[in-house]
XYZ file of N, CA and C in Angstrom:
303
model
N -17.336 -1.410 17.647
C -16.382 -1.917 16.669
C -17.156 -2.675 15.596
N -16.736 -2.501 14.471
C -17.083 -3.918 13.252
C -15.916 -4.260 12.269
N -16.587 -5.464 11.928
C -15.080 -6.130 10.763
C -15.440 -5.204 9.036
N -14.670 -5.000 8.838
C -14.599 -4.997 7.465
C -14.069 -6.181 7.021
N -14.970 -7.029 5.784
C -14.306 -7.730 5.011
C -13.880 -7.562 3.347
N -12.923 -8.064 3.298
C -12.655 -7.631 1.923
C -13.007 -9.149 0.965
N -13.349 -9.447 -0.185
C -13.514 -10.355 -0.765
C -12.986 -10.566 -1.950
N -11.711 -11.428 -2.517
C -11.573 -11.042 -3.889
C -11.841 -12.513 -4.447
N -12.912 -11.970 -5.892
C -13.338 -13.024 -6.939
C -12.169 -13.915 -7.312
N -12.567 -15.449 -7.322
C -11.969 -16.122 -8.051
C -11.841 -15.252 -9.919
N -10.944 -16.354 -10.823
C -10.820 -15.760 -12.405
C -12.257 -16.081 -12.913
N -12.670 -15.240 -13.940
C -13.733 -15.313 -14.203
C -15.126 -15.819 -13.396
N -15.138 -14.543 -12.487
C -16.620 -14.806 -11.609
C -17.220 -14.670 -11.901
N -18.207 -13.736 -13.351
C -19.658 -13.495 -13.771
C -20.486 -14.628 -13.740
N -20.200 -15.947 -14.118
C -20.702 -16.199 -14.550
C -21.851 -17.415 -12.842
N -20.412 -17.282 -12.132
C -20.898 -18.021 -10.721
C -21.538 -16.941 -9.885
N -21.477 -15.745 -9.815
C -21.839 -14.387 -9.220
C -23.667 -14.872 -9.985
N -23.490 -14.748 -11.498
C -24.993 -14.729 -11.635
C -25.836 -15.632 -11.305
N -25.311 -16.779 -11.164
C -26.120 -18.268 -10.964
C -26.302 -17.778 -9.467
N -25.491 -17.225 -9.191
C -25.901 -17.487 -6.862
C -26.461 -15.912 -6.477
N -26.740 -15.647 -7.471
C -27.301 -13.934 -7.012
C -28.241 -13.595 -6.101
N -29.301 -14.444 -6.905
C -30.811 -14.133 -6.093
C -30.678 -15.300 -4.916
N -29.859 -16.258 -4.222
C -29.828 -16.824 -3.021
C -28.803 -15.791 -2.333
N -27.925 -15.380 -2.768
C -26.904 -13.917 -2.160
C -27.775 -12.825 -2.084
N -28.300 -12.089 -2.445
C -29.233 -11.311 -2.067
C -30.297 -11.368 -1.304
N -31.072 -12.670 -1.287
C -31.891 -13.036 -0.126
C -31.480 -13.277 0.876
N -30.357 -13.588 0.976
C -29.432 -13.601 2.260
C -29.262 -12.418 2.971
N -28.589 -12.032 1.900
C -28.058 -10.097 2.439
C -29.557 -9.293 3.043
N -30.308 -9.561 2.483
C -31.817 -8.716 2.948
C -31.969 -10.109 5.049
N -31.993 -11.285 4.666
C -32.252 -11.675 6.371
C -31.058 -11.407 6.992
N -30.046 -10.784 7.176
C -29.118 -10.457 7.725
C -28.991 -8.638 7.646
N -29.601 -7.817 6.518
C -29.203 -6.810 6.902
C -29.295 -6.234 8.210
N -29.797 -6.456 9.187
C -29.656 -5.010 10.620
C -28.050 -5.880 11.018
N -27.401 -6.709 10.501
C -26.067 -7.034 11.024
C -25.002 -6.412 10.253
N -25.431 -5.939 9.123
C -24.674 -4.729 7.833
C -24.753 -3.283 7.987
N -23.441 -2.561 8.033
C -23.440 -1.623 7.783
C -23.530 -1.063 6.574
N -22.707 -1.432 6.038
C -22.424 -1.119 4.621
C -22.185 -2.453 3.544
N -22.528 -2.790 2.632
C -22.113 -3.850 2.221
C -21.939 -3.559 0.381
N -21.054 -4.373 -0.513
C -21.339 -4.582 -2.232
C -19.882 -4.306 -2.921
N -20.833 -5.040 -4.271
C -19.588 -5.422 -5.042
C -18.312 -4.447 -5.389
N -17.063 -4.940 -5.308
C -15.957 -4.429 -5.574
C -15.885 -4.104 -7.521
N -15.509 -3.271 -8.179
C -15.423 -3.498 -9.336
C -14.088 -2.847 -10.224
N -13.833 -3.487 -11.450
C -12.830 -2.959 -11.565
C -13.163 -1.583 -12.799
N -14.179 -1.794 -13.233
C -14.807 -0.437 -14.165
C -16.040 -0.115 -13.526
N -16.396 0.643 -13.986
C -17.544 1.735 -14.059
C -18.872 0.864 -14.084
N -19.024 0.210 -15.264
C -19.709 -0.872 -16.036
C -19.814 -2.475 -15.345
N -19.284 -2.373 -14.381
C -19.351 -3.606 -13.880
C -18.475 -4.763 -13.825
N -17.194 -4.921 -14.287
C -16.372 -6.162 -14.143
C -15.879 -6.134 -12.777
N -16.810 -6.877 -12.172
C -16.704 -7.290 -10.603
C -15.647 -7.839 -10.398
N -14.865 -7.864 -9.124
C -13.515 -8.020 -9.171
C -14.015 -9.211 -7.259
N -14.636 -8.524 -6.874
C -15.106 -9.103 -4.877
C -15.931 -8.439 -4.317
N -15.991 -8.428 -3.529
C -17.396 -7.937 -2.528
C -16.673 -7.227 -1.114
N -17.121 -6.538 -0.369
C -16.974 -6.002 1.053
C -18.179 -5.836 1.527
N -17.612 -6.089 3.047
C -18.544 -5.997 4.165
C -18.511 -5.110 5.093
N -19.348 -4.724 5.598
C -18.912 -3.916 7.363
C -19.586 -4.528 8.036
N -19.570 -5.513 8.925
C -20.427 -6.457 9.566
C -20.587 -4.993 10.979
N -21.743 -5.158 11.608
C -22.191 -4.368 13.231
C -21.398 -5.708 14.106
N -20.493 -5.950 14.490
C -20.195 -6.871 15.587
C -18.752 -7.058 16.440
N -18.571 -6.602 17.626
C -17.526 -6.659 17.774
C -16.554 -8.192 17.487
N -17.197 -9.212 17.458
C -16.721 -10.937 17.503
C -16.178 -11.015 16.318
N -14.883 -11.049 15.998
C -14.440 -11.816 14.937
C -15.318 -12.775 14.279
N -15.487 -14.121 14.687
C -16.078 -15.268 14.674
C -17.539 -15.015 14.229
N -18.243 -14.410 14.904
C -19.193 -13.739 14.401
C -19.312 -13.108 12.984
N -18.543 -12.267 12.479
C -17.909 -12.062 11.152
C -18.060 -12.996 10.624
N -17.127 -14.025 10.692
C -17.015 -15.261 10.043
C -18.351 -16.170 9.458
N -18.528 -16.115 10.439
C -20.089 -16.738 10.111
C -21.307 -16.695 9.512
N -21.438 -14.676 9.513
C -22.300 -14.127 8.399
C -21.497 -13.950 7.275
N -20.350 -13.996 7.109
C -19.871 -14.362 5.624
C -19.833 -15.544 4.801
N -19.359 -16.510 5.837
C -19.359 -17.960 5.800
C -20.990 -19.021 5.378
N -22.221 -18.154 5.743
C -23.439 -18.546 5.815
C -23.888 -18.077 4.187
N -22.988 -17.238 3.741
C -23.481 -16.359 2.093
C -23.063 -16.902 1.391
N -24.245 -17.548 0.603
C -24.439 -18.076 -0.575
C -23.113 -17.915 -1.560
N -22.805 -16.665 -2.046
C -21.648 -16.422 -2.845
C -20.362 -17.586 -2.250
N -20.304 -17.409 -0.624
C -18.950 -17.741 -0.116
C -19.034 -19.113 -0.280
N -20.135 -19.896 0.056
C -20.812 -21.059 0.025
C -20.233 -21.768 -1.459
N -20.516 -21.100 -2.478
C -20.295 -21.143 -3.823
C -18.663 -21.481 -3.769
N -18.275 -20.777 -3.202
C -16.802 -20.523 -3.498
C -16.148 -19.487 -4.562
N -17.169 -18.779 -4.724
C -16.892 -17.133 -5.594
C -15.680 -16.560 -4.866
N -15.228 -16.493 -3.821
C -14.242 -15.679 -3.190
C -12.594 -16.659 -2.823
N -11.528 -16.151 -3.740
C -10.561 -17.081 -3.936
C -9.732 -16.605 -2.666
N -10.045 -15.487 -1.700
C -8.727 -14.312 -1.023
C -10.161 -13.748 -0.155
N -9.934 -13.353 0.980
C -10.559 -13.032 1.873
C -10.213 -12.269 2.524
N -9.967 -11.383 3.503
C -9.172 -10.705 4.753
C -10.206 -9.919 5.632
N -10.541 -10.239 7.183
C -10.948 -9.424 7.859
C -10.217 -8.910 8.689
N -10.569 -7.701 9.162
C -9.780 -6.073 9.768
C -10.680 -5.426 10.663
N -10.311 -5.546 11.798
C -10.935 -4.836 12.989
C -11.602 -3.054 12.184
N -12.510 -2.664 12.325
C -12.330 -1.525 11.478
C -13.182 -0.617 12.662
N -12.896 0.902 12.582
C -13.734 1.824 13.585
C -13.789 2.911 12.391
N -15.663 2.898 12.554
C -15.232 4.264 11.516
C -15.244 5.663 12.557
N -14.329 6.726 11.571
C -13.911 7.695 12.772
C -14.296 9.317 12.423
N -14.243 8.853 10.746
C -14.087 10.245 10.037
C -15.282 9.991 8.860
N -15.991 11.099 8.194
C -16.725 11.186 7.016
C -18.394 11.596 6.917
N -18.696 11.665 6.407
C -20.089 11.929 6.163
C -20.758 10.737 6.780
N -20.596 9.450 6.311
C -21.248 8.439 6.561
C -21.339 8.395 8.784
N -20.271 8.774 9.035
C -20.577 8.838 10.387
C -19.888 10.201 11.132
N -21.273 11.052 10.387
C -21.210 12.593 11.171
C -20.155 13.376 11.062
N -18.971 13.188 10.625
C -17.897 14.436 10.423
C -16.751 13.300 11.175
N -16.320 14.197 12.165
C -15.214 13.392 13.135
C -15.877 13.023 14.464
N -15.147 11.735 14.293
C -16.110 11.303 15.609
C -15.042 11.782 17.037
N -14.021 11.745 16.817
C -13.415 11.911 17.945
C -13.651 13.667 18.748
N -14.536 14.245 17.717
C -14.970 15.406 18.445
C -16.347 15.250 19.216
């Protein structure tokens, strides 16, 4: 099992997103083997970042919590709305076709 988290930006995040980047990214690199998938939500093409998602590797809620809770961005308070979701991936390229076969 892992959490998906969803993250949505406070109003006007560029400018707190850029100040906490390079401590959010150094983060994300000592934590990646706990990431599946991770990055910014946007609302164009071009970049007007809207939040962030996660796929944490962990079955523990709490656990979740904590590698989100430990990131710089969250730390900041960049994220006004939050939600984690038990998630199984089942279907897609990313994990082999169907898993239930």
């Amino acid at each position: 099992m892992t959490w998906l988290v969803i993250c949505r930006d406070v109003a006007d995040s560029g400018a707190l997103r850029r100040r906490h980047l390079e401590r959010h990214l150094a983060y994300i690199e000592s934590v990646m083997d706990r990431i599946a998938v991770a990055g910014p939500l946007a609302r164009t093409v071009d970049g007007d970042f809207a939040g962030s998602f996660f796929v944490y590797l962990t079955d523990d809620r709490a656990d979740a919590e904590s590698l989100l809770h430990d990131d710089p961005y969250f730390e900041a308070g960049l994220y006004r709305e939050v939600e984690f979701h038990a998630f199984r991936a089942v279907a897609g390229a990313w994990v082999g076709g169907a898993a239930w076969r």
